[in-house]
Amino acid sequence: MKRVFLRLLCLSMLAVACDRGADRYDTNVAVPRGDPAFPPLAASWVVDRAGVLSEAAIAANDAVCDGLQRDGVAEVVVVIMNGVKQPQDWATHYGRWLGLGAKGLSVEGANRGLVWLVRPDADEKLTVSVGRGLPRFTTVDYGPIMDEAVEYFNFGNYDRGVAALVARTDRVLRKIGAEEN
């Protein structure tokens, strides 16, 4: 009887442990403590809260990001924001908060969202958060994209930096998508 009881106890503990692993990914959508609030997506995939982009740059880059979403490749947001102290958490939570790439809402396959966070007031000006649905978009892909964009950002040329960022992201994601099909 004691053996049966111990086996049942072990099985129930295993079942509880397995159930906790079902959602092993962080689902936090809160703004990290001390960081600025998340800006809503109004009419553009490019959100400039720092006021460093021209209207023409916003419109041109928004059109490219809109094409990525419309064609089912990914949902890409570029947000330019000062005052972010925890950039990786902020960008990741922002993408979740927006519901980027959520299955059934936009791009099929889920989590095919990408957030580029540009911080003009920081030493490390660029952070990327890649959704789990884009596993083939790796540092090998986005490292060179970041390097090129940061060259422009370091000289205060945010229009050209964001244009390079968005154009190269578009090319790489479309290439990856074509290889998957």
Short mmCIF file of C-alpha atoms in Angstrom, two decimals:
data_model
loop_
_atom_site.label_atom_id
_atom_site.label_comp_id
_atom_site.label_asym_id
_atom_site.label_seq_id
_atom_site.Cartn_x
_atom_site.Cartn_y
_atom_site.Cartn_z
CA MET A 1 0.00 0.00 0.00
CA LYS A 2 2.85 2.35 0.87
CA ARG A 3 4.47 1.73 -2.54
CA VAL A 4 1.24 2.51 -4.38
CA PHE A 5 0.87 5.73 -2.41
CA LEU A 6 4.46 6.80 -3.20
CA ARG A 7 4.01 6.04 -6.88
CA LEU A 8 0.80 8.05 -7.03
CA LEU A 9 2.49 10.92 -5.20
CA CYS A 10 5.42 10.87 -7.65
CA LEU A 11 3.09 10.76 -10.65
CA SER A 12 1.01 13.67 -9.38
CA MET A 13 4.14 15.73 -8.71
CA LEU A 14 5.40 14.94 -12.21
CA ALA A 15 2.06 15.97 -13.71
CA VAL A 16 2.16 19.30 -11.86
CA ALA A 17 5.74 19.92 -12.98
CA CYS A 18 4.90 19.13 -16.61
CA ASP A 19 1.87 21.40 -16.52
CA ARG A 20 4.01 24.34 -15.39
CA GLY A 21 6.30 23.82 -18.37
CA ALA A 22 3.41 24.19 -20.84
CA ASP A 23 3.89 27.97 -20.90
CA ARG A 24 7.59 28.17 -20.20
CA TYR A 25 8.05 31.43 -22.06
CA ASP A 26 7.80 34.78 -20.32
CA THR A 27 4.53 36.46 -21.22
CA ASN A 28 5.22 39.75 -19.44
CA VAL A 29 3.79 42.79 -21.22
CA ALA A 30 4.51 45.34 -18.49
CA VAL A 31 6.72 48.36 -19.02
CA PRO A 32 9.99 47.66 -17.18
CA ARG A 33 10.26 49.66 -13.96
CA GLY A 34 11.59 53.17 -14.55
CA ASP A 35 11.22 53.07 -18.33
CA PRO A 36 8.86 55.22 -20.43
CA ALA A 37 5.36 54.01 -21.28
CA PHE A 38 4.77 52.07 -24.47
CA PRO A 39 3.56 54.25 -27.35
CA PRO A 40 0.54 52.95 -29.24
CA LEU A 41 0.83 52.23 -32.94
CA ALA A 42 -1.23 55.01 -34.43
CA ALA A 43 -1.04 55.11 -38.20
CA SER A 44 2.50 53.85 -38.74
CA TRP A 45 4.83 50.94 -38.06
CA VAL A 46 7.49 53.60 -37.40
CA VAL A 47 7.02 55.45 -34.11
CA ASP A 48 9.29 58.44 -33.51
CA ARG A 49 8.87 59.63 -29.92
CA ALA A 50 12.29 61.33 -29.97
CA GLY A 51 11.44 63.61 -32.90
CA VAL A 52 14.53 62.72 -34.94
CA LEU A 53 12.93 61.49 -38.19
CA SER A 54 11.51 63.52 -41.04
CA GLU A 55 7.90 62.91 -42.08
CA ALA A 56 9.18 61.57 -45.42
CA ALA A 57 11.41 59.01 -43.65
CA ILE A 58 8.52 57.87 -41.46
CA ALA A 59 6.22 57.46 -44.48
CA ALA A 60 8.80 55.64 -46.63
CA ASN A 61 9.83 53.19 -43.91
CA ASP A 62 6.24 52.63 -42.83
CA ALA A 63 5.41 51.58 -46.41
CA VAL A 64 8.16 48.92 -46.33
CA CYS A 65 7.04 47.60 -42.92
CA ASP A 66 3.42 47.59 -44.10
CA GLY A 67 4.45 45.51 -47.11
CA LEU A 68 6.11 42.94 -44.85
CA GLN A 69 2.90 42.62 -42.84
CA ARG A 70 0.59 42.61 -45.87
CA ASP A 71 2.67 39.90 -47.57
CA GLY A 72 2.59 37.69 -44.47
CA VAL A 73 6.35 37.86 -43.88
CA ALA A 74 6.47 39.51 -40.44
CA GLU A 75 5.29 42.49 -38.45
CA VAL A 76 8.17 44.91 -37.99
CA VAL A 77 8.01 47.97 -35.75
CA VAL A 78 10.69 50.63 -35.46
CA VAL A 79 10.35 52.77 -32.35
CA ILE A 80 12.62 55.69 -31.59
CA MET A 81 12.47 56.50 -27.89
CA ASN A 82 14.64 58.31 -25.35
CA GLY A 83 14.89 57.33 -21.71
CA VAL A 84 14.74 53.54 -22.03
CA LYS A 85 17.08 52.03 -19.41
CA GLN A 86 16.27 48.34 -19.95
CA PRO A 87 16.19 48.13 -23.74
CA GLN A 88 15.97 44.36 -24.24
CA ASP A 89 13.09 43.92 -21.79
CA TRP A 90 11.39 47.09 -23.04
CA ALA A 91 11.54 46.00 -26.71
CA THR A 92 10.42 42.43 -25.94
CA HIS A 93 7.54 43.50 -23.70
CA TYR A 94 6.52 46.16 -26.23
CA GLY A 95 6.24 43.57 -28.99
CA ARG A 96 4.08 41.38 -26.74
CA TRP A 97 2.01 44.38 -25.62
CA LEU A 98 1.29 45.21 -29.28
CA GLY A 99 0.54 41.54 -30.05
CA LEU A 100 2.99 41.56 -32.95
CA GLY A 101 2.74 38.54 -35.18
CA ALA A 102 -0.03 36.95 -33.09
CA LYS A 103 -1.48 33.92 -34.86
CA GLY A 104 -4.96 34.54 -36.17
CA LEU A 105 -4.57 38.31 -35.91
CA SER A 106 -2.01 38.84 -38.62
CA VAL A 107 0.84 36.68 -39.85
CA GLU A 108 0.02 32.99 -39.60
CA GLY A 109 2.52 30.97 -37.62
CA ALA A 110 2.53 33.19 -34.54
CA ASN A 111 5.22 35.34 -32.96
CA ARG A 112 6.53 36.61 -36.30
CA GLY A 113 7.06 40.04 -34.82
CA LEU A 114 10.21 42.12 -34.69
CA VAL A 115 10.89 45.30 -32.72
CA TRP A 116 13.77 47.62 -33.52
CA LEU A 117 14.31 50.02 -30.61
CA VAL A 118 16.42 53.08 -31.43
CA ARG A 119 17.61 55.10 -28.42
CA PRO A 120 19.20 58.41 -29.54
CA ASP A 121 20.17 59.31 -25.96
CA ALA A 122 22.05 56.07 -25.22
CA ASP A 123 25.55 54.81 -25.96
CA GLU A 124 24.09 51.56 -27.34
CA LYS A 125 21.66 53.09 -29.77
CA LEU A 126 20.00 50.00 -31.22
CA THR A 127 18.29 46.96 -29.74
CA VAL A 128 16.34 44.23 -31.51
CA SER A 129 13.71 41.86 -30.15
CA VAL A 130 12.87 38.95 -32.45
CA GLY A 131 9.72 36.89 -32.00
CA ARG A 132 10.04 33.11 -31.61
CA GLY A 133 8.28 32.67 -34.95
CA LEU A 134 11.37 34.06 -36.73
CA PRO A 135 14.00 31.54 -35.59
CA ARG A 136 16.02 31.84 -38.80
CA PHE A 137 16.50 35.61 -38.31
CA THR A 138 19.63 35.35 -36.19
CA THR A 139 22.59 37.49 -35.19
CA VAL A 140 24.25 36.42 -38.43
CA ASP A 141 21.41 38.27 -40.20
CA TYR A 142 20.72 41.22 -37.95
CA GLY A 143 24.29 41.90 -36.79
CA PRO A 144 25.35 43.49 -40.11
CA ILE A 145 22.03 45.35 -40.31
CA MET A 146 22.65 46.83 -36.87
CA ASP A 147 26.25 47.73 -37.71
CA GLU A 148 25.21 49.71 -40.78
CA ALA A 149 22.35 51.53 -39.05
CA VAL A 150 24.45 52.42 -36.00
CA GLU A 151 27.07 54.05 -38.26
CA TYR A 152 24.38 56.54 -39.32
CA PHE A 153 22.93 56.92 -35.82
CA ASN A 154 26.33 57.74 -34.33
CA PHE A 155 26.52 60.75 -36.66
CA GLY A 156 22.94 61.85 -35.95
CA ASN A 157 21.59 60.76 -39.34
CA TYR A 158 18.49 58.93 -38.17
CA ASP A 159 16.66 59.17 -41.50
CA ARG A 160 19.39 57.22 -43.32
CA GLY A 161 19.97 54.87 -40.39
CA VAL A 162 16.32 53.85 -40.15
CA ALA A 163 16.11 53.56 -43.96
CA ALA A 164 19.08 51.16 -43.96
CA LEU A 165 17.62 49.25 -41.01
CA VAL A 166 14.22 48.78 -42.62
CA ALA A 167 15.42 48.10 -46.17
CA ARG A 168 17.94 45.45 -45.12
CA THR A 169 15.46 43.86 -42.68
CA ASP A 170 12.95 43.65 -45.53
CA ARG A 171 15.48 41.96 -47.85
CA VAL A 172 16.68 39.47 -45.26
CA LEU A 173 13.22 38.50 -44.00
CA ARG A 174 11.92 38.04 -47.54
CA LYS A 175 14.94 35.90 -48.41
CA ILE A 176 14.41 33.74 -45.31
CA GLY A 177 10.70 33.45 -46.15
CA ALA A 178 11.46 32.38 -49.72
CA GLU A 179 13.88 29.71 -48.47
CA GLU A 180 11.22 28.35 -46.09
CA ASN A 181 8.64 27.96 -48.88
#
